[in-house]
């Protein structure tokens, strides 16, 4: 039996080996993923994003419980934006997710972005595809919506849920425009706290002024994730959106292919050679446009 066969059969140890190869971006990973690819496209890949502390991990945990009670297998990818110097976030998630560790129906991996913009999407997509090929019914991808990463997540997820909480100051105005653009469904978590109704009204008003492109309705679901309230409603919304969005696949793949190319180029190109030039540019002895142009030429892009 090859590793590909083992993964297709859902073998956890083979999956874990492959996941490590994907994390380390070894050539083995690409070969493996190429063989697995024809077997992907079945899992529901769901992005869960939103501001720090909104309750994303709690929601992922509850969604997982509910899915498991329906006998669905789950993959969880926690994308950790923290730098190697402040890697606290991941630990909290790991501890919270430990309740699933004895359950072979839940496969959990975290991906560190290590501060690399754009780096998250390719590796995370590949991790999701690995779980998809291994027969996971649903893959939940948690990212913190603080920068570019959540936009990247929308490119790899079939459905993106943006988790918001009441009392975010000027509420809707305070929410990053980027988060608003990618939401297929809004989850107002911590609905046990004051201001949930107001936030819902503001979101509805905002959606009326600027509806989602493509004309799909963007549902708003209120949850108290810590009390397992609203979980079925979130799942219901996610699965109906996924069914409605299916035709978007070519559009998604166009974005994904661009991202994969960007990622592989960054891996292969001698970026280190730019270090000296960076010093020169910072001192205004060279201009960045000429530096980039010359470097691209040197790399074979005439
Ligand atoms: N009151 C209330 N607290 C909640 C609810 N959901 C989660 N929490 C709490 O909010 C805190 C943050 O929850 P997490 O699930 O870690 O939030 P997160 O969005 O994953 O946080 P980061 O990954 O660090 O960005 C925890 O103390 C949870 O117990 C809720 O519905 N109501
Ligand atoms: Mg979290």
Short mmCIF file of C-alpha atoms and ligand atoms in Angstrom, two decimals:
data_model
loop_
_atom_site.label_atom_id
_atom_site.label_comp_id
_atom_site.label_asym_id
_atom_site.label_seq_id
_atom_site.Cartn_x
_atom_site.Cartn_y
_atom_site.Cartn_z
CA UNK A 1 0.00 0.00 0.00
CA UNK A 2 1.36 3.43 -0.91
CA UNK A 3 0.97 6.53 1.23
CA UNK A 4 -1.56 7.81 -1.28
CA UNK A 5 -3.72 4.71 -0.75
CA UNK A 6 -3.37 5.01 3.00
CA UNK A 7 -4.43 8.65 2.97
CA UNK A 8 -7.37 7.89 0.70
CA UNK A 9 -8.39 5.22 3.21
CA UNK A 10 -8.25 7.87 5.94
CA UNK A 11 -5.22 6.40 7.73
CA UNK A 12 -4.40 8.92 10.47
CA UNK A 13 -0.68 8.22 10.62
CA UNK A 14 -0.27 8.61 6.88
CA UNK A 15 -2.29 11.82 7.09
CA UNK A 16 -0.08 13.12 9.87
CA UNK A 17 3.07 12.35 7.85
CA UNK A 18 1.64 14.08 4.80
CA UNK A 19 0.51 17.05 6.88
CA UNK A 20 4.05 17.49 8.16
CA UNK A 21 5.36 17.36 4.59
CA UNK A 22 2.80 20.00 3.60
CA UNK A 23 3.80 22.18 6.55
CA UNK A 24 7.46 21.94 5.61
CA UNK A 25 6.64 22.42 1.94
CA UNK A 26 8.79 19.53 0.81
CA UNK A 27 8.74 18.28 -2.81
CA UNK A 28 7.21 15.05 -1.46
CA UNK A 29 4.16 17.07 -0.48
CA UNK A 30 3.58 18.35 -4.01
CA UNK A 31 3.90 14.85 -5.48
CA UNK A 32 1.50 13.47 -2.89
CA UNK A 33 -1.01 16.27 -3.41
CA UNK A 34 -0.85 15.80 -7.18
CA UNK A 35 -1.86 12.14 -6.77
CA UNK A 36 -4.53 13.00 -4.22
CA UNK A 37 -6.06 15.84 -6.18
CA UNK A 38 -8.48 13.79 -8.32
CA UNK A 39 -10.01 12.57 -5.05
CA UNK A 40 -10.68 16.03 -3.67
CA UNK A 41 -13.68 18.31 -4.08
CA UNK A 42 -16.03 16.48 -1.76
CA UNK A 43 -15.34 18.12 1.59
CA UNK A 44 -17.06 21.32 2.64
CA UNK A 45 -14.24 23.75 3.33
CA UNK A 46 -15.48 26.38 5.76
CA UNK A 47 -13.49 29.46 6.76
CA UNK A 48 -14.15 30.90 10.21
CA UNK A 49 -12.65 34.35 10.59
CA UNK A 50 -13.16 37.46 12.68
CA UNK A 51 -11.48 39.72 15.20
CA UNK A 52 -9.28 38.33 17.99
CA UNK A 53 -11.25 36.83 20.84
CA UNK A 54 -14.59 36.79 18.99
CA UNK A 55 -15.09 33.14 19.93
CA UNK A 56 -13.93 31.52 16.69
CA UNK A 57 -12.25 28.57 18.40
CA UNK A 58 -15.23 28.06 20.68
CA UNK A 59 -17.48 28.05 17.62
CA UNK A 60 -15.20 25.63 15.76
CA UNK A 61 -15.27 23.36 18.80
CA UNK A 62 -19.09 23.43 18.95
CA UNK A 63 -19.50 22.97 15.20
CA UNK A 64 -17.19 19.98 15.46
CA UNK A 65 -19.24 18.45 18.29
CA UNK A 66 -22.44 18.87 16.31
CA UNK A 67 -20.95 17.44 13.13
CA UNK A 68 -19.53 14.48 15.03
CA UNK A 69 -22.93 13.80 16.56
CA UNK A 70 -24.19 13.55 12.97
CA UNK A 71 -21.39 11.06 12.23
CA UNK A 72 -19.57 13.49 9.94
CA UNK A 73 -15.78 13.49 10.04
CA UNK A 74 -14.03 16.80 10.60
CA UNK A 75 -10.68 18.37 9.79
CA UNK A 76 -9.63 21.49 11.67
CA UNK A 77 -6.92 23.88 10.53
CA UNK A 78 -6.00 26.64 12.94
CA UNK A 79 -4.04 29.31 11.12
CA UNK A 80 -1.81 31.01 13.63
CA UNK A 81 -0.78 34.51 12.66
CA UNK A 82 1.51 34.96 15.62
CA UNK A 83 5.22 35.38 15.08
CA UNK A 84 7.62 32.79 16.48
CA UNK A 85 8.24 35.31 19.27
CA UNK A 86 4.68 35.63 20.53
CA UNK A 87 3.25 32.21 19.81
CA UNK A 88 0.67 32.19 22.57
CA UNK A 89 -2.51 31.96 20.54
CA UNK A 90 -1.93 28.48 19.24
CA UNK A 91 -1.49 27.04 22.72
CA UNK A 92 -4.95 28.21 23.81
CA UNK A 93 -6.50 26.62 20.75
CA UNK A 94 -4.67 23.37 21.30
CA UNK A 95 -5.87 23.16 24.87
CA UNK A 96 -9.46 23.91 23.89
CA UNK A 97 -9.36 21.36 21.10
CA UNK A 98 -7.94 18.64 23.32
CA UNK A 99 -11.44 17.37 24.00
CA UNK A 100 -11.40 15.95 20.46
CA UNK A 101 -7.98 14.35 20.62
CA UNK A 102 -9.25 10.88 21.43
CA UNK A 103 -11.65 11.04 18.48
CA UNK A 104 -10.20 9.70 15.23
CA UNK A 105 -13.02 11.50 13.41
CA UNK A 106 -11.37 14.84 14.18
CA UNK A 107 -8.01 15.66 12.58
CA UNK A 108 -6.43 18.90 13.83
CA UNK A 109 -3.44 20.79 12.47
CA UNK A 110 -2.21 24.29 13.01
CA UNK A 111 -0.42 26.32 10.39
CA UNK A 112 1.93 29.10 11.41
CA UNK A 113 2.11 31.94 8.93
CA UNK A 114 5.32 33.16 10.52
CA UNK A 115 4.50 36.66 9.46
CA UNK A 116 4.63 35.79 5.77
CA UNK A 117 1.98 37.65 3.91
CA UNK A 118 0.32 35.49 1.31
CA UNK A 119 2.10 32.47 2.70
CA UNK A 120 -0.89 31.23 4.56
CA UNK A 121 -3.20 30.54 1.67
CA UNK A 122 -1.21 28.06 -0.37
CA UNK A 123 -0.09 25.90 2.53
CA UNK A 124 -3.50 26.05 4.13
CA UNK A 125 -5.29 25.17 0.92
CA UNK A 126 -3.00 22.18 0.54
CA UNK A 127 -3.69 21.08 4.10
CA UNK A 128 -7.41 21.39 3.40
CA UNK A 129 -7.08 19.39 0.19
CA UNK A 130 -5.17 16.69 2.06
CA UNK A 131 -8.00 16.39 4.59
CA UNK A 132 -10.53 16.47 1.75
CA UNK A 133 -8.79 13.58 -0.05
CA UNK A 134 -8.65 11.64 3.21
CA UNK A 135 -12.43 11.73 3.26
CA UNK A 136 -13.12 14.40 5.86
CA UNK A 137 -16.69 15.58 5.36
CA UNK A 138 -16.06 19.09 6.66
CA UNK A 139 -12.82 21.06 7.00
CA UNK A 140 -13.00 24.06 9.35
CA UNK A 141 -10.30 26.69 8.91
CA UNK A 142 -9.89 29.26 11.70
CA UNK A 143 -8.03 32.51 11.02
CA UNK A 144 -7.85 35.74 12.96
CA UNK A 145 -9.16 38.62 10.90
CA UNK A 146 -6.49 41.19 11.51
CA UNK A 147 -4.79 41.59 8.18
CA UNK A 148 -4.41 40.07 4.78
CA UNK A 149 -4.79 36.48 5.90
CA UNK A 150 -8.56 36.45 6.11
CA UNK A 151 -8.86 37.63 2.53
CA UNK A 152 -6.67 34.72 1.54
CA UNK A 153 -8.88 32.37 3.52
CA UNK A 154 -11.92 33.42 1.51
CA UNK A 155 -10.08 32.21 -1.58
CA UNK A 156 -9.62 28.74 -0.24
CA UNK A 157 -12.91 28.22 1.59
CA UNK A 158 -16.17 27.23 -0.09
CA UNK A 159 -18.00 29.27 2.51
CA UNK A 160 -16.59 31.97 4.79
CA UNK A 161 -18.24 32.81 8.10
CA UNK A 162 -17.26 36.13 9.66
CA UNK A 163 -17.66 36.04 13.42
CA UNK A 164 -18.46 39.37 15.07
CA UNK A 165 -19.33 40.28 18.64
CA UNK A 166 -21.48 43.05 20.14
CA UNK A 167 -19.83 46.10 21.57
CA UNK A 168 -17.07 46.53 19.04
CA UNK A 169 -17.12 50.29 19.48
CA UNK A 170 -18.65 51.86 16.42
CA UNK A 171 -19.61 48.34 15.47
CA UNK A 172 -20.07 48.00 11.77
CA UNK A 173 -17.97 51.08 11.02
CA UNK A 174 -15.15 49.62 13.04
CA UNK A 175 -15.14 46.33 11.20
CA UNK A 176 -12.48 46.11 8.58
CA UNK A 177 -13.75 46.53 5.07
CA UNK A 178 -11.87 43.39 4.10
CA UNK A 179 -13.87 41.26 6.50
CA UNK A 180 -17.11 42.68 5.13
CA UNK A 181 -16.24 41.81 1.56
CA UNK A 182 -15.58 38.16 2.20
CA UNK A 183 -18.52 37.26 4.44
CA UNK A 184 -20.88 34.60 3.07
CA UNK A 185 -22.55 34.46 6.47
CA UNK A 186 -22.28 36.65 9.56
CA UNK A 187 -22.19 35.05 12.96
CA UNK A 188 -22.97 37.41 15.82
CA UNK A 189 -21.38 35.49 18.65
CA UNK A 190 -21.64 36.37 22.34
CA UNK A 191 -25.28 37.16 21.70
CA UNK A 192 -25.66 36.79 25.47
CA UNK A 193 -23.98 40.17 25.77
CA UNK A 194 -25.65 43.57 25.32
CA UNK A 195 -25.72 45.04 21.84
CA UNK A 196 -26.32 41.91 19.74
CA UNK A 197 -29.63 43.21 18.36
CA UNK A 198 -28.09 46.57 17.52
CA UNK A 199 -25.22 44.91 15.69
CA UNK A 200 -27.71 42.80 13.74
CA UNK A 201 -29.65 45.90 12.69
CA UNK A 202 -26.46 47.66 11.63
CA UNK A 203 -25.35 44.66 9.60
CA UNK A 204 -28.74 44.44 7.92
CA UNK A 205 -28.63 48.14 7.09
CA UNK A 206 -25.14 47.75 5.69
CA UNK A 207 -26.15 44.77 3.57
CA UNK A 208 -29.02 46.76 2.12
CA UNK A 209 -26.74 49.56 1.05
CA UNK A 210 -24.05 47.30 -0.36
CA UNK A 211 -25.31 43.77 -1.00
CA UNK A 212 -22.87 40.99 -1.64
CA UNK A 213 -21.65 40.70 -5.21
CA UNK A 214 -23.23 37.77 -7.00
CA UNK A 215 -26.58 38.52 -5.43
CA UNK A 216 -26.50 35.77 -2.80
CA UNK A 217 -28.21 36.69 0.42
CA UNK A 218 -25.84 36.96 3.38
CA UNK A 219 -27.55 35.42 6.39
CA UNK A 220 -26.94 36.69 9.91
CA UNK A 221 -26.93 34.08 12.67
CA UNK A 222 -26.78 34.86 16.38
CA UNK A 223 -24.89 32.42 18.58
CA UNK A 224 -23.71 31.90 22.11
CA UNK A 225 -20.91 29.53 21.21
CA UNK A 226 -19.88 28.97 24.81
CA UNK A 227 -23.41 27.65 25.49
CA UNK A 228 -23.76 25.77 22.17
CA UNK A 229 -26.61 28.07 21.11
CA UNK A 230 -27.22 28.74 17.43
CA UNK A 231 -24.86 26.03 16.22
CA UNK A 232 -27.44 24.21 14.07
CA UNK A 233 -28.40 27.53 12.50
CA UNK A 234 -24.78 28.23 11.56
CA UNK A 235 -24.41 24.78 10.02
CA UNK A 236 -27.70 25.18 8.16
CA UNK A 237 -26.64 28.53 6.73
CA UNK A 238 -23.19 27.24 5.77
CA UNK A 239 -24.50 24.20 3.91
CA UNK A 240 -27.21 26.05 2.04
CA UNK A 241 -24.72 28.72 0.94
CA UNK A 242 -22.30 26.04 -0.17
CA UNK A 243 -24.98 24.44 -2.32
CA UNK A 244 -25.89 27.82 -3.84
CA UNK A 245 -22.27 28.83 -4.49
CA UNK A 246 -21.12 25.70 -6.31
CA UNK A 247 -20.86 27.41 -9.69
CA UNK A 248 -18.12 29.67 -8.35
CA UNK A 249 -15.53 26.93 -8.54
CA UNK A 250 -13.69 28.15 -11.64
CA UNK A 251 -13.54 31.63 -10.18
CA UNK A 252 -12.10 30.28 -6.95
CA UNK A 253 -9.57 28.13 -8.76
CA UNK A 254 -8.38 31.05 -10.81
CA UNK A 255 -7.55 32.88 -7.57
CA UNK A 256 -6.07 29.76 -6.01
CA UNK A 257 -3.82 29.08 -9.00
CA UNK A 258 -2.50 32.63 -8.88
CA UNK A 259 -1.84 32.21 -5.17
CA UNK A 260 -0.05 28.89 -5.69
CA UNK A 261 2.15 30.39 -8.37
CA UNK A 262 2.98 33.37 -6.18
CA UNK A 263 3.83 31.04 -3.32
CA UNK A 264 6.07 28.77 -5.37
CA UNK A 265 7.83 31.69 -6.97
CA UNK A 266 8.57 33.17 -3.57
CA UNK A 267 9.90 29.79 -2.43
CA UNK A 268 12.17 29.37 -5.44
CA UNK A 269 13.44 32.85 -6.13
CA UNK A 270 16.62 34.02 -4.39
CA UNK A 271 14.93 36.62 -2.18
CA UNK A 272 17.99 36.66 0.07
CA UNK A 273 19.91 38.37 -2.70
CA UNK A 274 17.72 41.42 -2.15
CA UNK A 275 19.02 41.98 1.37
CA UNK A 276 21.97 44.13 0.33
CA UNK A 277 19.79 46.05 -2.11
CA UNK A 278 17.32 46.74 0.73
CA UNK A 279 20.08 48.53 2.64
CA UNK A 280 20.93 50.54 -0.45
CA UNK A 281 17.29 51.51 -1.05
CA UNK A 282 16.79 52.47 2.61
CA UNK A 283 19.79 54.79 2.32
CA UNK A 284 18.33 56.24 -0.91
CA UNK A 285 21.45 55.18 -2.83
CA UNK A 286 19.29 53.05 -5.14
CA UNK A 287 15.64 53.18 -6.13
CA UNK A 288 13.42 50.14 -5.54
CA UNK A 289 12.04 50.12 -9.10
CA UNK A 290 15.41 49.63 -10.71
CA UNK A 291 16.37 47.06 -8.07
CA UNK A 292 13.25 44.99 -8.71
CA UNK A 293 13.57 45.28 -12.48
CA UNK A 294 17.22 44.18 -12.46
CA UNK A 295 16.57 41.36 -10.01
CA UNK A 296 13.65 40.03 -12.09
CA UNK A 297 15.86 40.10 -15.18
CA UNK A 298 18.56 38.21 -13.32
CA UNK A 299 15.96 35.61 -12.31
CA UNK A 300 15.07 35.08 -15.95
CA UNK A 301 12.04 37.31 -16.28
CA UNK A 302 13.16 39.46 -19.18
N1 LIG B 1 -20.04 35.45 26.89
C1 LIG B 1 -19.61 34.67 25.89
N2 LIG B 1 -18.31 34.33 25.85
C2 LIG B 1 -17.91 33.55 24.83
C3 LIG B 1 -18.78 33.10 23.83
N3 LIG B 1 -18.09 32.36 22.94
C4 LIG B 1 -16.82 32.35 23.37
N4 LIG B 1 -16.69 33.06 24.51
C5 LIG B 1 -15.46 33.30 25.28
O1 LIG B 1 -14.67 34.23 24.60
C6 LIG B 1 -13.28 33.98 24.83
C7 LIG B 1 -12.54 33.89 23.51
O2 LIG B 1 -12.99 32.73 22.82
P1 LIG B 1 -12.13 32.02 21.70
O3 LIG B 1 -12.98 30.94 21.16
O4 LIG B 1 -10.78 31.67 22.18
O5 LIG B 1 -12.01 33.21 20.66
P2 LIG B 1 -11.13 33.24 19.32
O6 LIG B 1 -11.87 34.11 18.39
O7 LIG B 1 -10.81 31.87 18.87
O8 LIG B 1 -9.82 33.96 19.84
P3 LIG B 1 -8.42 34.07 19.06
O9 LIG B 1 -8.17 32.78 18.31
O10 LIG B 1 -7.42 34.32 20.12
O11 LIG B 1 -8.58 35.24 18.12
C8 LIG B 1 -13.23 32.71 25.64
O12 LIG B 1 -13.06 33.03 26.98
C9 LIG B 1 -14.59 32.08 25.41
O13 LIG B 1 -15.00 31.27 26.45
C10 LIG B 1 -20.16 33.49 23.92
O14 LIG B 1 -21.00 33.18 23.07
N5 LIG B 1 -20.49 34.28 24.97
MG1 LIG B 2 -8.96 30.99 18.36
#
